[in-house]
Coordinates of C-alpha atoms in Angstrom, one line a residue:
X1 CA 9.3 -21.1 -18.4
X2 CA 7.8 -19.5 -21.1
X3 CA 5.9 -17.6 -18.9
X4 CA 9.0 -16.4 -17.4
X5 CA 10.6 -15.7 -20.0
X6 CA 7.7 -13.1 -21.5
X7 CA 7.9 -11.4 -18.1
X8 CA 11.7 -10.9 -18.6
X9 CA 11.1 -9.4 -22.0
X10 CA 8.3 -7.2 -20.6
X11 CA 8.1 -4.0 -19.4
X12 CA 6.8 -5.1 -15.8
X13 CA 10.7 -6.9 -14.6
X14 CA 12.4 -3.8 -16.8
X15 CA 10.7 -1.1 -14.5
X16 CA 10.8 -2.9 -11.6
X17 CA 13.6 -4.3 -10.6
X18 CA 15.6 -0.9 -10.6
X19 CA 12.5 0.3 -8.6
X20 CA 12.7 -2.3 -5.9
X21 CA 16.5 -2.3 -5.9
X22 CA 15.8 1.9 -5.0
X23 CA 13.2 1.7 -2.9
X24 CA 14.9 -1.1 -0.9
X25 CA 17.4 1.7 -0.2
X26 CA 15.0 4.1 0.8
X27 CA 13.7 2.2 3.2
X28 CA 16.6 0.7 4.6
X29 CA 17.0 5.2 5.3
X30 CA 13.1 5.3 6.6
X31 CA 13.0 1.7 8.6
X32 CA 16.6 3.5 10.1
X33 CA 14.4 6.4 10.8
X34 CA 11.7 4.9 12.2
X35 CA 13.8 2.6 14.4
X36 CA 16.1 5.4 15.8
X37 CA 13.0 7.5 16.9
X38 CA 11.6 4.2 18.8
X39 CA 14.3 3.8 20.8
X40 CA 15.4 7.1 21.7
X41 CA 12.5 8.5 22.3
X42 CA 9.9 7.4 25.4
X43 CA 7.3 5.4 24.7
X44 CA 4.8 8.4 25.4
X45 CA 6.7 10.5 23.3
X46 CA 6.5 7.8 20.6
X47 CA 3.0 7.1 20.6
X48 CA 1.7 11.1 20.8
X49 CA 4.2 11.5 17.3
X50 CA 2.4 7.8 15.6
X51 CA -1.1 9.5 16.2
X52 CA -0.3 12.8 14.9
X53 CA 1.4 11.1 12.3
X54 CA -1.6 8.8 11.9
X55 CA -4.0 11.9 11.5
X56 CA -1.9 12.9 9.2
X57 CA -1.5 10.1 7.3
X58 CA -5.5 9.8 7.2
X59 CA -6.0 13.2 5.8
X60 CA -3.5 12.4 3.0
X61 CA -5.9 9.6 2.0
X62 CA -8.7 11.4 1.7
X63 CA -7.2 15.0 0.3
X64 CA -5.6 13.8 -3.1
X65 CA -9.6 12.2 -3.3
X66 CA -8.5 9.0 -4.3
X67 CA -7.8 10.7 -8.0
X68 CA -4.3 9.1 -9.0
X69 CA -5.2 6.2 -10.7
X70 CA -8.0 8.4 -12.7
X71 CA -5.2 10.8 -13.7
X72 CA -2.7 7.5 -14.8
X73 CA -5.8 6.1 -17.1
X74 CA -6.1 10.1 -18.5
X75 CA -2.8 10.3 -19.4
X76 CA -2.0 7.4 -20.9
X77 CA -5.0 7.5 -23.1
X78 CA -5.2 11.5 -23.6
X79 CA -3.5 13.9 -26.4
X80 CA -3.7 17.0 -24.2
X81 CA -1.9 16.1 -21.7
X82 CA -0.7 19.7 -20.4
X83 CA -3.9 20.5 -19.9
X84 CA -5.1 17.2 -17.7
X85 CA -1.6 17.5 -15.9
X86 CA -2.3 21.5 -15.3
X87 CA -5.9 20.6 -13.8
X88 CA -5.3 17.8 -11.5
X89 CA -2.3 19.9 -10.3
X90 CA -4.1 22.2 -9.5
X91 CA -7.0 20.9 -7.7
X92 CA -4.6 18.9 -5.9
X93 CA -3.0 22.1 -4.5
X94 CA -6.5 23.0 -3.5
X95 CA -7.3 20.1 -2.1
X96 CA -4.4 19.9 0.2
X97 CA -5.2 23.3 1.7
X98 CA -8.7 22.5 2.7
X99 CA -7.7 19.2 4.6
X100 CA -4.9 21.0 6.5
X101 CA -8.1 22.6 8.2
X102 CA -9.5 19.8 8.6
X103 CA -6.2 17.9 10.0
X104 CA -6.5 20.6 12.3
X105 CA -9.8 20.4 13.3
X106 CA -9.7 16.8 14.1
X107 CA -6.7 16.8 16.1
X108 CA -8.5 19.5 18.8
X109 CA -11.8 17.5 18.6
X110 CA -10.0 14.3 19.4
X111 CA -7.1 14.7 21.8
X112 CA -6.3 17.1 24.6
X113 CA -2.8 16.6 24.6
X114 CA -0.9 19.6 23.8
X115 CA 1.6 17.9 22.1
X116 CA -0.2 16.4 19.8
X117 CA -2.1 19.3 18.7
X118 CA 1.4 20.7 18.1
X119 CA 2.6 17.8 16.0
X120 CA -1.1 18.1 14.4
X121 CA -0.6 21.5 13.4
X122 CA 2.9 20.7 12.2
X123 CA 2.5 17.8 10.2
X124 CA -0.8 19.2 8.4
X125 CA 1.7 20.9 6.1
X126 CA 2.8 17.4 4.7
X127 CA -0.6 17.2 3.8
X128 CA -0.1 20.1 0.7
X129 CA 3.5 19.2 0.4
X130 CA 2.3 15.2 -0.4
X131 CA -0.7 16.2 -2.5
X132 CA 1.7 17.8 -5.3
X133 CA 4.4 15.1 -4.7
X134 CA 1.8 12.2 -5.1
X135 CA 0.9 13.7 -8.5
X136 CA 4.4 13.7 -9.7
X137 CA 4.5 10.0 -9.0
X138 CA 1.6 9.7 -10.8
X139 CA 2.3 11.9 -13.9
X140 CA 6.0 9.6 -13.8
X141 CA 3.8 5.9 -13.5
X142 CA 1.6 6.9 -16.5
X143 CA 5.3 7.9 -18.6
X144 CA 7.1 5.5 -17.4
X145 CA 9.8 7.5 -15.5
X146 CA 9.3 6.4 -12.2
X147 CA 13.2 5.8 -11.9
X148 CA 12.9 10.2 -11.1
X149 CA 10.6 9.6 -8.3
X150 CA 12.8 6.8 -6.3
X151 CA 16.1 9.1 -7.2
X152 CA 14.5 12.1 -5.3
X153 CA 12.6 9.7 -2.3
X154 CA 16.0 8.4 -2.0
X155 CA 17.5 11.6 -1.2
X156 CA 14.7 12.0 0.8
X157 CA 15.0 9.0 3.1
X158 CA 18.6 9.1 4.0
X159 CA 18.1 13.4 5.0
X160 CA 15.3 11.8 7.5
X161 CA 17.5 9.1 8.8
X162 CA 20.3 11.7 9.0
X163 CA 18.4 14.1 11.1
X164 CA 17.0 11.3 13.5
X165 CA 20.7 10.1 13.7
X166 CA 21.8 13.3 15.5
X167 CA 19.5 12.4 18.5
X168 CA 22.9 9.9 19.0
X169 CA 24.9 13.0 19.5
X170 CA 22.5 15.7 20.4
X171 CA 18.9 14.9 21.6
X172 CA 16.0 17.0 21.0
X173 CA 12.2 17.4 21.3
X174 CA 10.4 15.6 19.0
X175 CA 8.5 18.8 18.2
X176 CA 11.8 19.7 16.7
X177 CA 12.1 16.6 14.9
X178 CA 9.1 17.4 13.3
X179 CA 10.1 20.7 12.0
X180 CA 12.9 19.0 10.4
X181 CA 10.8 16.4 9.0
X182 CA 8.8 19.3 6.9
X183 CA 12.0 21.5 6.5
X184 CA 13.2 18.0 4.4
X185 CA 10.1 18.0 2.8
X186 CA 9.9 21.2 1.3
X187 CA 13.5 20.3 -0.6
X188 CA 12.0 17.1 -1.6
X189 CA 9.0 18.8 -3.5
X190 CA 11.4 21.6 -4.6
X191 CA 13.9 18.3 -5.9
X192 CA 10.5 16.9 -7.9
X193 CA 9.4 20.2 -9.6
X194 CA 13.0 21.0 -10.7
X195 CA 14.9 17.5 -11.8
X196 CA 12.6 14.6 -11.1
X197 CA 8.7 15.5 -13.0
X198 CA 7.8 16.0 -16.6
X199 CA 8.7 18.9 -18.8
X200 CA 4.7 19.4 -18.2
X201 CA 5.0 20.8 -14.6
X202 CA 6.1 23.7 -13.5
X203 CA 4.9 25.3 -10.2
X204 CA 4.8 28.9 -12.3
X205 CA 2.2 26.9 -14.7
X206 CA 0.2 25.4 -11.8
X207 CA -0.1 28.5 -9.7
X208 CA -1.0 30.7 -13.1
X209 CA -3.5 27.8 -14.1
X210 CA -7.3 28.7 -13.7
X211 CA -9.7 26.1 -12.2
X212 CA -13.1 27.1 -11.8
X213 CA -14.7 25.3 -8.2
X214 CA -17.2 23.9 -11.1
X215 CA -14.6 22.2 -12.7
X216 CA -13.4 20.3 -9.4
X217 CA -17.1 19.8 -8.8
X218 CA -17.3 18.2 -11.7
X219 CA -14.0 16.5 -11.8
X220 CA -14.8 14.6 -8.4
X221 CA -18.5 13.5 -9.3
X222 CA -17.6 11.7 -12.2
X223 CA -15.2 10.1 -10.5
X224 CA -16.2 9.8 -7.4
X225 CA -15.7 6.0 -7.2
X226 CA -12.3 6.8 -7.5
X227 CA -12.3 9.1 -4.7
X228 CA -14.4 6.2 -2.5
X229 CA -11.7 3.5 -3.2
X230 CA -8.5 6.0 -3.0
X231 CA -10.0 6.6 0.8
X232 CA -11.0 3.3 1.9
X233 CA -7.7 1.7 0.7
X234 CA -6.0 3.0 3.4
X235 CA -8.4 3.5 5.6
X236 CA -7.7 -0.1 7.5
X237 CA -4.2 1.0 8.5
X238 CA -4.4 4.9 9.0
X239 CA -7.7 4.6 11.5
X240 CA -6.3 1.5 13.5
X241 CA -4.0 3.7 15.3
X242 CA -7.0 6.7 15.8
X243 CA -8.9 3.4 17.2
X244 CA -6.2 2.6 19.4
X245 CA -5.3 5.7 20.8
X246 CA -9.4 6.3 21.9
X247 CA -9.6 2.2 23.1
X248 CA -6.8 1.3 24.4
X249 CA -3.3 2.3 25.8
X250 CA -0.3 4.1 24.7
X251 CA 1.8 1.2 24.9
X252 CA -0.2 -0.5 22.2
X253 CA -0.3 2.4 19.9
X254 CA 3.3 2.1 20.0
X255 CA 3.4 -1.6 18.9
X256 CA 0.8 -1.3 16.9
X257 CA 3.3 0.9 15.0
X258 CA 6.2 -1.5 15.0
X259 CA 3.8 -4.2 13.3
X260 CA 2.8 -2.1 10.8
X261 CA 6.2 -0.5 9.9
X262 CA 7.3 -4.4 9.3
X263 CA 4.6 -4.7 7.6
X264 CA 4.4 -1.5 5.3
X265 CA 8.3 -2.7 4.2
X266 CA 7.4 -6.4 3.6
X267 CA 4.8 -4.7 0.8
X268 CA 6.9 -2.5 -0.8
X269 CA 7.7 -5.1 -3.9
X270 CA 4.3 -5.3 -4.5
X271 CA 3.3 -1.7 -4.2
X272 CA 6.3 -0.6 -6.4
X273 CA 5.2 -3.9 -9.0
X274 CA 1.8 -2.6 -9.6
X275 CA 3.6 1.2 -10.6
X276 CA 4.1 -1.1 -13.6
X277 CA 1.0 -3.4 -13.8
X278 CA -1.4 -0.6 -13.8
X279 CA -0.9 0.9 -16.7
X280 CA 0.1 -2.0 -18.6
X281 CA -3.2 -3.6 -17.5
X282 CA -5.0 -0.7 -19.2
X283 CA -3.3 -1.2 -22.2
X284 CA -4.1 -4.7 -22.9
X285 CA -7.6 -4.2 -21.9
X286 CA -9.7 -5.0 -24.8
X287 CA -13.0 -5.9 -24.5
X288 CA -13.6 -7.9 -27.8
X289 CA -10.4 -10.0 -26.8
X290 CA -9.2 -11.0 -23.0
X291 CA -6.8 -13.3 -24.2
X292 CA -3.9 -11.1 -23.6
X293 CA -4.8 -9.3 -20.4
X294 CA -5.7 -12.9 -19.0
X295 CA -2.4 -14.4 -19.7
X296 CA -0.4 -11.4 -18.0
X297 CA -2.9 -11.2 -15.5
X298 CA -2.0 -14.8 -14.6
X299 CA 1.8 -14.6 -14.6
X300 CA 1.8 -11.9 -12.3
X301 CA -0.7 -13.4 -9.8
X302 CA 1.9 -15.8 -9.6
X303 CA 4.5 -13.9 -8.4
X304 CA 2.0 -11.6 -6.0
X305 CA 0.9 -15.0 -4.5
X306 CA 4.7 -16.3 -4.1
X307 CA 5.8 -13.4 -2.8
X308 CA 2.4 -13.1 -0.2
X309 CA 3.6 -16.5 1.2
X310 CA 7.4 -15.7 1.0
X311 CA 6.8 -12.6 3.5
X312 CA 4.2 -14.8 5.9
X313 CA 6.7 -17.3 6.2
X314 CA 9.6 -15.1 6.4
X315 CA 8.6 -13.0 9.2
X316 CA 6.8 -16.0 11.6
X317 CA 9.9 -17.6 11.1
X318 CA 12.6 -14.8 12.1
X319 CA 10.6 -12.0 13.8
X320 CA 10.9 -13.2 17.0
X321 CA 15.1 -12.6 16.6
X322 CA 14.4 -9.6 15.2
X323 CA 11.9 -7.3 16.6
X324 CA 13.6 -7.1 20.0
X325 CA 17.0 -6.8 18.5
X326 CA 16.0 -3.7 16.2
X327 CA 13.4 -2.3 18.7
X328 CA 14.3 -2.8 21.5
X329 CA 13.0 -5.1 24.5
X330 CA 10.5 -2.9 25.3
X331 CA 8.8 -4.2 22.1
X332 CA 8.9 -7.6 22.3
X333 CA 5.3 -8.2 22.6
X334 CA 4.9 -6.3 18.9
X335 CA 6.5 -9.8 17.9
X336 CA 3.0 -11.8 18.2
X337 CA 1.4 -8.9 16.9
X338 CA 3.1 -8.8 14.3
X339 CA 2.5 -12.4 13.3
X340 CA -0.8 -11.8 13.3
X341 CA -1.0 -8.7 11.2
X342 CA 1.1 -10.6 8.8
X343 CA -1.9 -13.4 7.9
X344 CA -3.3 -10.1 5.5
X345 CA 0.1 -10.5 3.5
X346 CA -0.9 -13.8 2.3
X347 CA -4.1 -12.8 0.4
X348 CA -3.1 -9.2 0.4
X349 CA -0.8 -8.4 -2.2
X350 CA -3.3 -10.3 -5.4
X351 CA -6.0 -7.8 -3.6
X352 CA -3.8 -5.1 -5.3
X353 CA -3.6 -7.2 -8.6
X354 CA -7.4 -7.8 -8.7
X355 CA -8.2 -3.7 -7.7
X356 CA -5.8 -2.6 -10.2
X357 CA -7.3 -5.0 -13.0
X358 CA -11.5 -4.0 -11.9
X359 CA -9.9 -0.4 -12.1
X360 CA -8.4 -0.8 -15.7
X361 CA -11.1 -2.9 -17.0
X362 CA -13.2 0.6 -15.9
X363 CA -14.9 -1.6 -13.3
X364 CA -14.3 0.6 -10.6
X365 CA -17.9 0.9 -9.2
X366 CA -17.8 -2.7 -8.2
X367 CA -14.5 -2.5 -6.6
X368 CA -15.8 0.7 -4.8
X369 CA -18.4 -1.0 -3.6
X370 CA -16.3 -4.1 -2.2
X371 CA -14.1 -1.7 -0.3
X372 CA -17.2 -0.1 1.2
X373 CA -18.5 -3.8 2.5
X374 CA -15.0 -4.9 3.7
X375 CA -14.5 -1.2 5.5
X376 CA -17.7 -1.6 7.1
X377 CA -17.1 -5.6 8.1
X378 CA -13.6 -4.3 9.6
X379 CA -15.4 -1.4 11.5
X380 CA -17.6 -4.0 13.0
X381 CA -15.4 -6.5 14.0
X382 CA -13.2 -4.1 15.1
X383 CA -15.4 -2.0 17.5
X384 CA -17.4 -5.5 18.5
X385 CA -14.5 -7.0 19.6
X386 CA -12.7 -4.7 21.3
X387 CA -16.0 -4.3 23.5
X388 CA -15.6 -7.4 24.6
X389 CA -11.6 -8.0 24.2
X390 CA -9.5 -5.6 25.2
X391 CA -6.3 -6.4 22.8
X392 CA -4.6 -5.5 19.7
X393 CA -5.4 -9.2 18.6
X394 CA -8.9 -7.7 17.7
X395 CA -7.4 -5.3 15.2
X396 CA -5.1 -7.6 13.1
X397 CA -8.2 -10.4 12.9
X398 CA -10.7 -7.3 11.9
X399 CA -8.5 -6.3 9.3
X400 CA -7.5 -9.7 7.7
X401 CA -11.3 -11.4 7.9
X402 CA -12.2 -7.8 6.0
X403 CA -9.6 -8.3 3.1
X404 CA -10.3 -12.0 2.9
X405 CA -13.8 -11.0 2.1
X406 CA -12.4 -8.1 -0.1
X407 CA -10.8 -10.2 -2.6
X408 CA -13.5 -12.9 -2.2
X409 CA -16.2 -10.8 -4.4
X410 CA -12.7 -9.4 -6.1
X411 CA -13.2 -13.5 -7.5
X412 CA -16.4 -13.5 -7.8
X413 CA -16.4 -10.8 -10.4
X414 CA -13.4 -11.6 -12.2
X415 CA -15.1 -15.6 -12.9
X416 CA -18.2 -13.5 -13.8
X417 CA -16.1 -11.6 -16.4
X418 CA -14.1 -14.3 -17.9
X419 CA -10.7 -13.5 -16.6
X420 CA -10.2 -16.0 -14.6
X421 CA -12.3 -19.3 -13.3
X422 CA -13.6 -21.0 -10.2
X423 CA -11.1 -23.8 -10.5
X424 CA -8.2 -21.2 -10.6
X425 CA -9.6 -19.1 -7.4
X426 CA -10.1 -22.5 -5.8
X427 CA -6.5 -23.7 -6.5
X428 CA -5.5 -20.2 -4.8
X429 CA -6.9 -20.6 -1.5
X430 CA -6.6 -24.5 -1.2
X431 CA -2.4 -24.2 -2.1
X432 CA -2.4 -21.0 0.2
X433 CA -3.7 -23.2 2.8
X434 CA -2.0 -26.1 2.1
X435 CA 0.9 -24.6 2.2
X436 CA 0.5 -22.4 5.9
X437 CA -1.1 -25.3 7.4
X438 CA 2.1 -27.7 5.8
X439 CA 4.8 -24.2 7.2
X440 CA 2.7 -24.4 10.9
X441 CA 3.4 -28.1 10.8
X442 CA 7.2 -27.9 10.1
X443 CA 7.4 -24.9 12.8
X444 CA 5.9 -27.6 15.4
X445 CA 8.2 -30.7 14.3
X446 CA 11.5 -28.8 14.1
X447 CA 12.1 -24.9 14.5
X448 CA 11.3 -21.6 13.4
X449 CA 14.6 -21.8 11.4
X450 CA 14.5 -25.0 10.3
X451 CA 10.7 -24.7 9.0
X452 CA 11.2 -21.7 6.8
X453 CA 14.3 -23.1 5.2
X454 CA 12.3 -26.6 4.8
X455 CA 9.1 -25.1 3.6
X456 CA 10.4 -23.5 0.5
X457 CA 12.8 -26.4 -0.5
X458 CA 9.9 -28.4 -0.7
X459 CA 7.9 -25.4 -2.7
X460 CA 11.0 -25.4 -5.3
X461 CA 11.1 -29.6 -5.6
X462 CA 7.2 -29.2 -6.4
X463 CA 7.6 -26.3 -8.9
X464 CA 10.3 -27.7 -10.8
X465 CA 8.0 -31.4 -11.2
X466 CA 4.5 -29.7 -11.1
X467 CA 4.7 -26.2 -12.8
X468 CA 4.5 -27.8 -16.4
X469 CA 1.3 -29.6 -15.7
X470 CA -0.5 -26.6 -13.7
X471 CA 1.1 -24.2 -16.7
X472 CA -1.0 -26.8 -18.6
X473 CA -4.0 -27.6 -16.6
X474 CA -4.5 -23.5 -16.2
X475 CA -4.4 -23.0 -20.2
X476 CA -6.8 -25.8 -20.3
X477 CA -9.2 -23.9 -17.9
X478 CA -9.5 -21.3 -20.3
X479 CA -9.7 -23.2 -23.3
X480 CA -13.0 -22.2 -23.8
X481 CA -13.1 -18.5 -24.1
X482 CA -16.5 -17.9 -22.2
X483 CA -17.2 -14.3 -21.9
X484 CA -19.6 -14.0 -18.8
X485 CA -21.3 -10.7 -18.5
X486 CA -23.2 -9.5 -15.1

């Protein structure tokens, strides 16, 4: 209770809960979105607009180079800010204009569908547009004034959900859909520059400020971890639906799609959580003294774990009511899909944690290299299998054995480092099991319903009679202090 209690006081609940409260209503706007273009649109259609999108979506990761989190730790600890803000502004600009080429390129080298090269060429221009919006979010993370960004994305959301709700009166191409899409988001950036960044932007100062290609140079290699784990982050979701589109069928692009919408919703409270946990990791970083970025460390895992579990459960429990009833019928087979993609929620969302805390603790190599080594297990798995098994089953079991492994050398290091010990990382995975193994069982003896319902009653009785003891029994693992170095 105490625990809770710190939380409440803390900056972490105070920024978050408006920001989950706003994002929930953006996405309520985007999931509308989404949904309306599935079902009005033919499945053809559909999937030629996801991989387009997806190409997109991939350039994005690589264009802003993986440089957000560098520019949060620079801000927070710099005194000229203007000139870091005026920089990275800059380069992002630049950035964004060389990987429209590239989206471009791609798109012809990969598909001969002249739709999607049209889409391709299209949504390339989200590509600049997000690379100046994404380092507004950023600048307002490292300040604190994130409440400006989910205002604007807000706004945002429900003009999207709008313009895909006129397909109910007037139907049109999705081409034209798309045109809309980047007509909405050229206000957006235009909303961000004028109400909702820092009195340190202006586009005036960012077009009239001078980077030298040297500087960028120089920016990127000596942060070029950064740009690695910015890139491989997404990577997993982004090249599933390239993979897809070149191995198997249009159908399954599409459902792949579905599953992963669900899926990007059901990790919103964590993403928007760590906006806050970031930066206040790299403040109580101290070297000479873990004692305080241990003990928030280990009241947030708590709620990243509960809430990994609450999403697992949630969605094997009602998605089979669900899917088809938003979707469609044509997409009840992304129900099963879905369950499957979901297993990655369960070890997922304390992956972010653990990044964020390697990343703040300026131990970014490492977790550069574990997202090289779970990227390349995923690849493997993923191109192995399908070989031999035609089926979207391959992708969501490549992508969840990858993370597994992910945040397994995640705990490796952290034990190494003192933050946390064996006995704690054991306790994860043996009441994460425990406790889908116990949910599978109460599926089998009563219902879908019934076992959801059942399964966190029984969590609640056992936190209420063990919490005080394991608040005790954790304390008592740290006792010793032991500073580990590799």
């Amino acid at each position: 209770m105490s625990s809770i209690r710190n939380l409440n006081k803390s900056a972490l609940l105070k920024n978050s809960f408006w920001g989950i409260a706003s994002s929930g209503l953006q996405n309520l706007f985007l999931s509308g979105f989404f949904v309306i273009i599935a079902r009005q649109y033919p499945t053809a259609d559909f999937a030629q607009y996801l991989i387009a999108n997806a190409l997109y979506q991939l350039l994005v990761v690589f264009s802003s180079l993986g440089l957000g989190q560098w520019f949060i730790r620079e801000v927070v600890n710099t005194q000229d800010k203007a000139a870091v803000v005026n920089s990275f502004f800059k380069t992002q600009l630049y950035f964004g204009l060389s990987f429209y080429v590239v989206n471009l390129a791609l798109a012809f080298a990969l598909y001969d569908s002249s739709v999607v090269h049209t889409l391709a060429i299209l949504f390339g221009f989200n590509i600049i547009l997000d690379n100046l919006i994404n380092a507004i979010k950023s600048l307002n993370i490292a300040e604190f004034q994130q409440v400006k960004t989910f205002k604007i994305l807000i706004i945002d959301s429900f003009l999207l959900c709008l313009t895909a709700a006129v397909l109910y009166i007037y139907p049109f191409s999705i081409v034209t859909l798309t045109i809309a899409q980047i007509i909405i988001r050229t206000i957006t950036i235009n909303l961000f520059l004028k109400l909702g960044s820092s009195e340190l932007v202006s586009l005036s100062g960012i077009l009239k400020y001078k980077v030298r290609f040297g500087a960028v140079k120089s920016l990127v290699l000596a942060n070029w971890t950064f740009v690695i784990i910015g890139s491989i982050s997404l990577l997993f979701w982004r090249s599933a639906q390239i993979i897809i589109s070149k191995m198997l069928t249009l159908t399954d692009v599409a459902i792949y799609g579905v599953a992963y919408k669900i899926f990007q919703i059901a990790l919103i409270i964590p993403f928007i959580i760590s906006t806050t946990v970031f930066p206040s990791l790299v403040k109580k970083y101290k070297p000479d003294n873990l004692d305080d970025l241990r003990n928030y460390y280990q009241q947030v895992f708590l709620l990243y774990f509960s809430y990994g579990l609450l999403a697992f459960t949630a969605v094997y429990s009602f998605s089979d009511f669900l899917i088809p009833l938003i979707f469609g019928a044509n997409y009840t087979n992304a129900v099963y899909y879905t369950k499957l993609m979901f297993l990655t929620v369960l070890v997922f969302p304390t992956a972010i944690l653990q990044a964020n805390l390697l990343v703040a603790m300026k131990l970014e190599k490492f977790d550069m290299i574990y997202n090289v080594v779970s990227l390349l297990l995923y690849l493997i798995l993923t191109f192995v299998g399908l070989y031999f098994v035609k089926d979207l089953m391959v992708i969501n079991l490549s992508i969840f054995f990858s993370f597994f492994l992910f945040h397994v050398l995640q705990d490796f290091l952290l034990v190494r480092k003192g933050v946390t010990t064996i006995q704690h990382v054991l306790m994860f995975y043996g009441i994460s099991v425990a406790c889908v193994l116990g949910y599978l069982l109460l599926v089998n003896l009563t219902n879908l319903y019934l076992a959801f319902f059942a399964i966190w009653l029984l969590i609640g009785i056992g936190v209420i009679i063990f919490l005080p003891k394991v608040n005790k029994m954790v304390k008592g693992l740290f006792s010793r202090k032991a500073k580990l170095e590799i």
